[in-house]
Amino acid sequence: MITLSVDAMGGDIGLDVTAPAAAAFLNKQSNARLIMVGDSTKIQAALTQANAPLDRIEIVHASEIVGMDEAPQHALKNKKDSSMRIAIQQVKDGKAQAAVSAGNTGALMATARFILKTLSGIERPAIAKFMPAAQGHCTLMLDLGANVDCTPEQINQFAIMGNELYRALKPECTQPRIGLLNIGTEDIKGTETVKQTFQLMQTMPFNFIGNVEANHIFSNEVDVIVADGFIGNIVLKTIEGTVKFSSGIIRHEFKRNWLTRLSAIAALPVINGFKKDLDPRRYNGAIFLGLRGIVIKSHGGTDATGFAYALEEAYHEAQADSLTKIEQGIATQIATVTAVANEEQAA
């Protein structure tokens, strides 16, 4: 039985999203149970209204809610009984294998890092997310906003974590192709930090294929793309905006006149397929990678369908025992790098 803890009050909408999402998720996954954290009276009422299977739900009361615009340090210091913090504590205490929240990203990261701590050999956690790509492929990208300023060593650590997560969740891929996001594929391009990262990643035991550009994200040519959080977040927001813009243009063009409306009927299967493939809700659920516990961040403004997908992401990570595999993989790679460095120093 996989147990997930849920910040039931977090996000822009809170229980109106998390309760029906919990019901949908549990109806799909028969070997899962949830710990819903927040105002117990309100949670009970919302779950009942959503016809959730209450026999597989435990409600844990929390008296406080972290605001979406609340400063992370303020939430960490002053909201010790928040639904967010108590949900993460369930993972720390071994009562849940993963925690899911749609709450304030900064507060969630600060709280998760404070309670769970980082894995050995990792300086900073990163936000990772799978992106849809050509031919049914998925590209894992990190960091997507947790760390604005990064050293080459930290970006290299993101690559190590991304490599191990990809292997854990996609065991058929034993040697993921790792790319460094840059403005060109040539090794002479990029900032000084990117150039130094390139040189460092060339010495690593993972399958580093060199620099990649942003248009490679949606190709089938790379499995993991790493960048600092500043660039990664800009890329993510650009992708989200482009998808929204493209969908709006398509709707507008088909509604232009009676002829285009008629053609829309004939093109409906294609339109629905396009909409399904690029529906951001299907890829909701970013991973806080590098912590001693699994924490999934849902988009704050998502609906019940999107939050259910975030629960699915947490479920699959817990089921694959990804944290154990990531920790073992990181230890192996760091040991290899250390051994090589000691040999070079001795020589």
Coordinates of C-alpha atoms in Angstrom, one line a residue:
M1 CA 0.0 0.0 0.0
I2 CA 1.4 3.4 -1.1
T3 CA 0.7 6.2 1.3
L4 CA 0.8 9.9 0.2
S5 CA 0.4 12.9 2.5
V6 CA -1.5 15.8 0.9
D7 CA -1.5 19.5 1.8
A8 CA -5.2 19.7 1.4
M9 CA -5.4 23.5 2.0
G10 CA -2.6 24.6 -0.3
G11 CA -2.9 26.3 -3.7
D12 CA -5.1 29.0 -5.1
I13 CA -8.3 27.0 -4.6
G14 CA -7.5 24.5 -1.9
L15 CA -10.1 21.9 -0.9
D16 CA -12.3 22.5 -3.9
V17 CA -9.4 21.0 -5.9
T18 CA -7.6 18.7 -3.6
A19 CA -10.7 16.8 -2.3
P20 CA -12.2 15.8 -5.7
A21 CA -8.6 15.0 -6.9
A22 CA -8.1 12.7 -4.0
A23 CA -11.4 10.9 -4.7
A24 CA -10.4 10.5 -8.4
F25 CA -6.9 9.3 -7.6
L26 CA -8.0 6.7 -5.0
N27 CA -10.7 5.4 -7.3
K28 CA -8.0 4.8 -9.9
Q29 CA -5.3 3.4 -7.6
S30 CA -6.7 0.6 -5.4
N31 CA -3.4 0.1 -3.5
A32 CA -3.0 3.7 -2.4
R33 CA -4.1 5.6 0.7
L34 CA -3.9 9.3 1.5
I35 CA -3.2 11.4 4.6
M36 CA -5.2 14.6 4.1
V37 CA -3.7 17.5 6.2
G38 CA -5.6 20.7 7.1
D39 CA -8.8 21.8 8.8
S40 CA -10.3 18.5 9.7
T41 CA -13.9 19.6 9.7
K42 CA -13.7 21.2 6.3
I43 CA -11.7 18.2 4.9
Q44 CA -14.3 15.8 6.1
A45 CA -17.1 17.7 4.5
A46 CA -15.3 18.2 1.2
L47 CA -14.3 14.5 0.9
T48 CA -17.9 13.4 1.7
Q49 CA -19.2 15.7 -1.0
A50 CA -16.6 14.3 -3.5
N51 CA -17.7 10.7 -2.7
A52 CA -14.1 9.9 -1.7
P53 CA -13.4 6.4 -0.4
L54 CA -13.0 7.4 3.3
D55 CA -11.7 4.0 4.3
R56 CA -8.4 4.8 2.7
I57 CA -8.1 8.3 3.9
E58 CA -6.7 9.5 7.2
I59 CA -7.4 13.2 8.2
V60 CA -4.7 15.0 10.2
H61 CA -5.7 18.4 11.6
A62 CA -3.5 21.5 11.0
S63 CA -4.6 24.9 12.2
E64 CA -2.7 27.1 9.8
I65 CA -2.4 27.7 6.1
V66 CA 0.6 29.1 4.2
G67 CA -0.5 31.9 2.0
M68 CA 0.5 31.9 -1.7
D69 CA 2.3 35.2 -1.4
E70 CA 3.8 34.6 2.0
A71 CA 7.6 34.9 2.5
P72 CA 9.2 31.5 2.7
Q73 CA 11.2 32.3 5.9
H74 CA 8.1 33.8 7.6
A75 CA 6.1 30.6 6.8
L76 CA 9.0 28.4 8.1
K77 CA 9.4 30.4 11.3
N78 CA 5.8 31.3 12.1
K79 CA 3.6 28.6 10.6
K80 CA 4.7 25.5 12.5
D81 CA 1.2 24.0 12.4
S82 CA 0.5 24.7 8.7
S83 CA -1.0 22.0 6.5
M84 CA 2.1 22.2 4.3
R85 CA 4.5 21.6 7.2
I86 CA 2.5 18.8 8.8
A87 CA 2.2 17.1 5.4
I88 CA 5.9 17.1 4.9
Q89 CA 6.4 15.9 8.5
Q90 CA 4.4 12.7 7.6
V91 CA 7.2 11.8 5.2
K92 CA 9.9 12.6 7.8
D93 CA 8.1 10.4 10.3
G94 CA 7.8 7.5 7.9
K95 CA 4.0 7.7 7.8
A96 CA 3.9 8.6 4.1
Q97 CA 6.2 7.8 1.2
A98 CA 5.7 11.1 -0.5
A99 CA 4.1 14.5 0.1
V100 CA 2.1 16.6 -2.4
S101 CA 1.2 20.3 -2.2
A102 CA 0.0 23.0 -4.5
G103 CA 1.1 25.7 -2.1
N104 CA 3.6 28.5 -2.2
T105 CA 6.7 27.1 -4.0
G106 CA 9.3 29.0 -2.0
A107 CA 7.7 28.1 1.3
L108 CA 7.4 24.5 0.3
M109 CA 11.0 24.2 -0.8
A110 CA 12.3 26.0 2.4
T111 CA 10.1 23.8 4.6
A112 CA 10.9 20.6 2.9
R113 CA 14.6 21.3 3.0
F114 CA 14.4 22.2 6.7
I115 CA 12.5 19.1 7.7
L116 CA 13.9 16.5 5.3
K117 CA 17.4 17.8 4.7
T118 CA 19.4 17.2 1.5
L119 CA 20.9 13.9 0.3
S120 CA 24.6 13.3 1.0
G121 CA 26.7 14.9 -1.6
I122 CA 24.0 17.3 -2.8
E123 CA 24.4 21.0 -1.9
R124 CA 21.0 22.2 -3.1
P125 CA 17.7 20.6 -4.1
A126 CA 16.4 21.2 -7.7
I127 CA 13.0 21.4 -9.2
A128 CA 12.6 18.7 -11.9
K129 CA 9.8 18.1 -14.4
F130 CA 9.1 15.7 -17.3
M131 CA 8.2 17.4 -20.6
P132 CA 6.3 15.9 -23.5
A133 CA 8.5 15.3 -26.5
A134 CA 8.3 13.7 -30.0
Q135 CA 7.2 10.1 -30.5
G136 CA 5.8 9.7 -27.0
H137 CA 9.2 10.5 -25.5
C138 CA 9.5 12.5 -22.2
T139 CA 12.4 14.8 -21.4
L140 CA 13.4 15.5 -17.8
M141 CA 14.4 19.1 -17.2
L142 CA 16.0 20.6 -14.1
D143 CA 16.5 23.0 -12.3
L144 CA 13.2 24.9 -13.0
G145 CA 13.5 27.7 -10.5
A146 CA 14.8 26.5 -7.1
N147 CA 18.3 28.0 -7.5
V148 CA 18.8 31.2 -9.4
D149 CA 22.6 31.4 -9.0
C150 CA 24.5 28.1 -9.3
T151 CA 28.1 27.1 -9.4
P152 CA 29.3 24.5 -12.0
E153 CA 29.6 21.9 -9.3
Q154 CA 25.9 22.5 -8.3
I155 CA 24.7 22.2 -11.9
N156 CA 26.7 19.0 -12.3
Q157 CA 25.0 17.7 -9.2
F158 CA 21.6 18.4 -10.9
A159 CA 22.9 16.2 -13.8
I160 CA 23.7 13.4 -11.4
M161 CA 20.3 13.6 -9.7
G162 CA 18.5 13.8 -13.1
N163 CA 20.4 10.8 -14.4
E164 CA 19.5 8.7 -11.4
L165 CA 15.8 9.8 -11.3
Y166 CA 15.4 9.0 -15.0
R167 CA 16.9 5.6 -14.5
A168 CA 14.7 4.9 -11.5
L169 CA 11.5 5.9 -13.2
K170 CA 12.4 4.5 -16.7
P171 CA 14.5 1.4 -15.9
E172 CA 14.5 0.4 -19.6
C173 CA 16.9 3.4 -20.1
T174 CA 20.1 2.4 -18.4
Q175 CA 22.3 5.2 -19.9
P176 CA 20.1 8.4 -20.1
R177 CA 21.5 11.0 -22.5
I178 CA 22.4 14.1 -20.5
G179 CA 22.5 17.5 -22.1
L180 CA 23.6 20.9 -20.8
L181 CA 21.2 23.8 -21.9
N182 CA 23.1 26.4 -23.9
I183 CA 22.7 28.9 -26.7
G184 CA 24.5 26.6 -29.1
T185 CA 25.9 23.1 -29.2
E186 CA 29.6 24.2 -29.5
D187 CA 31.6 23.9 -26.3
I188 CA 33.0 27.5 -26.8
K189 CA 29.6 29.1 -26.3
G190 CA 27.8 30.2 -23.2
T191 CA 28.6 32.0 -20.0
E192 CA 31.7 31.2 -18.0
T193 CA 29.7 29.1 -15.6
V194 CA 28.2 27.1 -18.4
K195 CA 31.6 26.6 -20.0
Q196 CA 33.1 25.4 -16.7
T197 CA 30.1 23.1 -16.2
F198 CA 30.6 21.6 -19.7
Q199 CA 34.2 20.8 -18.8
L200 CA 33.2 19.2 -15.5
M201 CA 30.4 17.1 -16.9
Q202 CA 32.8 15.7 -19.5
T203 CA 34.6 14.0 -16.7
M204 CA 31.5 12.4 -15.3
P205 CA 30.7 8.7 -15.6
F206 CA 27.2 9.4 -16.9
N207 CA 26.3 9.7 -20.6
F208 CA 26.9 13.3 -21.3
I209 CA 26.1 14.2 -24.9
G210 CA 27.2 17.9 -24.7
N211 CA 25.4 21.2 -25.1
V212 CA 21.8 21.2 -26.3
E213 CA 19.6 24.1 -27.3
A214 CA 16.0 24.8 -26.1
N215 CA 14.5 23.3 -29.2
H216 CA 15.9 19.9 -28.2
I217 CA 13.5 19.7 -25.2
F218 CA 10.7 18.4 -27.4
S219 CA 12.9 16.1 -29.5
N220 CA 13.8 12.5 -29.0
E221 CA 17.5 13.3 -28.9
V222 CA 18.1 13.9 -25.2
D223 CA 16.7 12.4 -22.0
V224 CA 17.8 14.9 -19.3
I225 CA 18.5 18.6 -19.7
V226 CA 20.2 20.6 -16.9
A227 CA 20.4 24.3 -16.4
D228 CA 20.5 26.8 -13.5
G229 CA 17.2 27.7 -12.0
F230 CA 17.1 31.2 -13.6
I231 CA 17.3 29.9 -17.1
G232 CA 15.2 26.8 -16.4
N233 CA 12.3 28.8 -15.0
I234 CA 12.3 31.2 -17.9
V235 CA 12.2 28.2 -20.4
L236 CA 9.4 26.6 -18.4
K237 CA 7.3 29.8 -18.4
T238 CA 8.0 30.4 -22.0
I239 CA 6.7 26.9 -22.9
E240 CA 3.6 27.4 -20.8
G241 CA 2.9 30.7 -22.5
T242 CA 3.5 29.3 -26.0
V243 CA 1.1 26.4 -25.4
K244 CA -1.6 28.8 -24.2
F245 CA -1.0 31.2 -27.0
S246 CA -1.1 28.5 -29.7
S247 CA -4.3 27.0 -28.3
G248 CA -5.9 30.4 -28.3
I249 CA -4.9 31.1 -31.9
I250 CA -6.3 27.7 -33.1
R251 CA -9.6 28.4 -31.4
H252 CA -9.8 31.9 -32.8
E253 CA -9.1 30.7 -36.4
F254 CA -11.7 28.0 -36.3
K255 CA -14.3 30.5 -35.0
R256 CA -13.5 33.1 -37.7
N257 CA -16.6 32.4 -39.9
W258 CA -19.1 29.7 -40.8
L259 CA -16.7 28.0 -43.2
T260 CA -13.9 27.7 -40.6
R261 CA -16.5 26.5 -38.0
L262 CA -17.6 23.8 -40.4
S263 CA -14.0 22.7 -41.0
A264 CA -13.5 22.6 -37.3
I265 CA -16.0 19.8 -37.1
A266 CA -14.0 17.7 -39.6
A267 CA -10.8 18.5 -37.8
L268 CA -12.2 17.7 -34.3
P269 CA -10.3 14.4 -33.8
V270 CA -7.0 16.2 -34.6
I271 CA -7.9 19.2 -32.4
N272 CA -8.8 16.9 -29.5
G273 CA -5.6 14.9 -30.0
F274 CA -3.5 18.2 -30.0
K275 CA -5.3 19.4 -26.9
K276 CA -4.7 16.1 -25.1
D277 CA -1.0 15.9 -25.9
L278 CA -0.3 19.4 -24.8
D279 CA -2.7 19.6 -21.9
P280 CA -0.4 21.0 -19.1
R281 CA -2.5 19.2 -16.5
R282 CA -1.2 15.8 -17.7
Y283 CA 2.3 16.9 -16.8
N284 CA 1.5 18.6 -13.5
G285 CA 3.6 17.7 -10.6
A286 CA 7.2 19.0 -10.4
I287 CA 9.7 17.0 -8.3
F288 CA 11.8 18.5 -5.5
L289 CA 14.9 16.5 -6.2
G290 CA 17.8 16.1 -3.8
L291 CA 15.9 15.8 -0.5
R292 CA 15.7 12.9 1.9
G293 CA 12.1 12.3 1.0
I294 CA 9.8 12.7 -2.0
V295 CA 8.0 16.0 -2.3
I296 CA 5.9 16.9 -5.4
K297 CA 4.8 20.5 -6.2
S298 CA 1.6 20.9 -8.0
H299 CA 0.8 24.1 -10.0
G300 CA -1.0 26.4 -7.6
G301 CA -3.8 27.2 -10.0
T302 CA -4.5 23.8 -11.4
D303 CA -7.9 22.1 -11.2
A304 CA -8.9 18.7 -9.8
T305 CA -7.7 16.8 -12.9
G306 CA -4.3 18.5 -12.7
F307 CA -3.9 17.8 -9.0
A308 CA -4.8 14.2 -9.5
Y309 CA -1.9 13.9 -12.0
A310 CA 0.4 15.4 -9.3
L311 CA -0.8 12.6 -7.0
E312 CA -0.1 10.1 -9.7
E313 CA 3.5 11.4 -10.1
A314 CA 4.1 11.0 -6.3
Y315 CA 2.5 7.5 -6.4
H316 CA 4.8 6.3 -9.3
E317 CA 7.9 7.7 -7.6
A318 CA 7.0 6.0 -4.3
Q319 CA 6.1 2.8 -6.1
A320 CA 9.4 2.8 -8.0
D321 CA 11.3 3.4 -4.8
S322 CA 13.0 6.2 -6.7
L323 CA 14.5 7.9 -3.6
T324 CA 16.5 4.8 -2.6
K325 CA 17.8 4.3 -6.2
I326 CA 18.7 8.0 -6.5
E327 CA 20.6 8.0 -3.2
Q328 CA 22.5 4.9 -4.2
G329 CA 23.2 6.2 -7.7
I330 CA 24.5 9.5 -6.3
A331 CA 26.8 7.8 -3.8
T332 CA 28.2 5.6 -6.6
Q333 CA 28.9 8.5 -9.0
I334 CA 30.4 10.8 -6.3
A335 CA 32.6 7.9 -5.2
T336 CA 33.8 7.4 -8.8
V337 CA 34.5 11.1 -9.3
T338 CA 36.4 11.3 -5.9
A339 CA 38.5 8.3 -6.8
V340 CA 39.4 9.8 -10.2
A341 CA 40.3 13.1 -8.6
N342 CA 42.5 11.4 -6.0
E343 CA 44.3 9.5 -8.7
E344 CA 45.0 12.6 -10.7
Q345 CA 46.2 14.4 -7.6
A346 CA 48.5 11.5 -6.7
A347 CA 49.9 11.5 -10.3

